[in-house]
Amino acid sequence: MARRSALPYTVGLVLFGLVLSFVGPTVAFPISPHLLLAIVLPGLVFEAAFRTDLAILRRSAGWILLLAIPGVVIVAAIVAAVLSTATSLTFTEAFLVGAMVAATDPAAILSTFRHVRVEPRLETIVEMESLVNDGTGIALFSVALALLVGGGSLAGSAVSFVVAIIGSAIVGVVLGAVAARVVRGTDEHLTKLTITVVLAYGSYLTADALGLSGVITTLVAAGSFGTIAGKALTERTREMIDVVWEFAAFLLTAGVFLLVGLAITPSTLRLAAEPIVFGVLAILVARAIVVYGLLGIPSMVLGRGGRSAWAIPTPWLNVLVWAGLRGAVSVALALSIPADLPNRDLIQGVTFGIVLFTLIVQGSTAGLVVRRTGATRRETPAPVDIRS
C-alpha cells in the first residue's frame, strides 16, 4: 500500500501502529527500551556503515561531524530554551527533551530517495549524519538525565561526553582491526559473514559495558573492518554480506517503526498538546539554524574561495533541513525514562508529538521537497553507440 501511494513504508508502519494504539487494547512491550536499542541499532548502523562509499564519505566527513556533534548539542539547547520559556518544564527537563529529539532518523527520507533519485553524496550525508548523531544523542541523553536526577555536575558531564565520544571511536578501530585480521585467516564465506554479525553486536555491547557509545563504536568498527579487510573480502563475499545485512536492516526498520506507532498513546499526546506545538516549532527552527549556520555559511566561503567542489549546494541544504526526522531512537529513549521522574508523562508526550510530526508531515512530503528544491540527480547522457 505504501509503495502504491508513494508514501515511505516507515511512515505507513507508524500510522498503522498508531491506529492500533488508538482503537486496540494497550500493548505491553515484552522487552525493555534498552534491549530494543541493543537489538536494532547495531544492525542498522553496521549495514549502513559497511556499504558506504569511502571516497564519497571522505569529501563529506567534515560536514557530517559538524551536524552530528556540535549540531546535536545546539539543537538540544535551542529546544530546551524554547520549551523552558513557553511551557511549565524546567530548563533541565526541557534539555532532556532536546537531547532525545536531537538525533535524526533518516529511514523515511532514504526510502523516498529510492523513488526520487538524488546525488550519492547527499544520500551519504543524510544517512551518516543520522548514524553518528544517534551516538552523540544517546550520550547527551545520559548527561541530561544525570543532571536532572542530581547525579552529576555540568563540567563533569561535559568531560564525560567528550571522553565517551573519543573512547568509543578508539574501541571501534581496535575491534574492527581485530575482526579484519580474523577474516584474513579464513576462506569460508559463512564464517566471514558470521564475523560481521559478531563484530556488529559485539562492538555495541562491549562499548555499552564500558560506559561508552555503542553506536559510535559499531560505526567506527564497521568502517575500519571494511578498510583493513580489503582484498580478503572477495566480490562474492561482499555481495553476500550486502544482501544479508540489507534484509536484516529492512526487518529491523519495519519492526521498530511499527513499535513506534504502538508506543504512542492518545493520552500522552493529549496531555502535552500545547507543549508539542512549541516543541515542533523549536525543532524546525533549530534544524534550520544548524544546517544553514554550520554548513551553509562555510559552503558560501568555500564557493567564493574556488573550492566549490567541497561546498554543499543550496538545494541540498534545503533538503537537509527537511530531512531532520526523528524516530525510533527518540521513542526508545523516552520509554526508558525512570518511572519516578517528575513530569515524566509530559516529557514523554512532547517527545512523542515531535516524533509523530516529523515522521508524518516531513516524511510524507520529503519527495515533494526534493523535487521543488531541484536536488534530484542530474542524469548524464548515455554514450552513443557508433556501431548502430
mmCIF file of C-alpha atoms in Angstrom, residues 31 72 82 86 113-114 122 139 143 154 157 168 200 204 210-211 213 229 243 258 267 286 288 296 298 332 343 351:
data_model
loop_
_atom_site.group_PDB
_atom_site.id
_atom_site.type_symbol
_atom_site.label_atom_id
_atom_site.label_comp_id
_atom_site.label_asym_id
_atom_site.label_seq_id
_atom_site.Cartn_x
_atom_site.Cartn_y
_atom_site.Cartn_z
ATOM 1 C CA ILE A 31 11.415 -6.111 26.013
ATOM 2 C CA VAL A 72 23.149 17.849 18.175
ATOM 3 C CA VAL A 82 12.052 27.367 23.846
ATOM 4 C CA ALA A 86 6.951 28.681 26.780
ATOM 5 C CA PHE A 113 15.389 8.807 -2.119
ATOM 6 C CA ARG A 114 14.830 5.405 -3.761
ATOM 7 C CA LEU A 122 23.675 13.924 -0.451
ATOM 8 C CA ALA A 139 25.404 10.176 25.130
ATOM 9 C CA VAL A 143 24.254 13.555 30.523
ATOM 10 C CA LEU A 154 27.713 20.349 34.242
ATOM 11 C CA SER A 157 29.074 15.740 32.408
ATOM 12 C CA SER A 168 34.113 4.886 21.554
ATOM 13 C CA ALA A 200 28.295 -5.506 14.834
ATOM 14 C CA TYR A 204 27.982 -2.346 20.595
ATOM 15 C CA LEU A 210 32.486 0.127 29.226
ATOM 16 C CA GLY A 211 30.065 3.044 29.575
ATOM 17 C CA SER A 213 28.667 4.930 22.966
ATOM 18 C CA ALA A 229 39.919 -6.410 5.470
ATOM 19 C CA VAL A 243 22.349 -8.932 0.729
ATOM 20 C CA LEU A 258 5.667 -0.402 13.913
ATOM 21 C CA SER A 267 -3.428 10.077 26.496
ATOM 22 C CA ALA A 286 16.893 24.618 15.440
ATOM 23 C CA ALA A 288 17.411 25.338 10.067
ATOM 24 C CA GLY A 296 25.572 26.987 4.604
ATOM 25 C CA PRO A 298 31.155 27.684 5.255
ATOM 26 C CA ALA A 332 13.088 4.311 22.902
ATOM 27 C CA ASN A 343 6.854 15.365 34.771
ATOM 28 C CA THR A 351 8.864 13.801 22.606
#
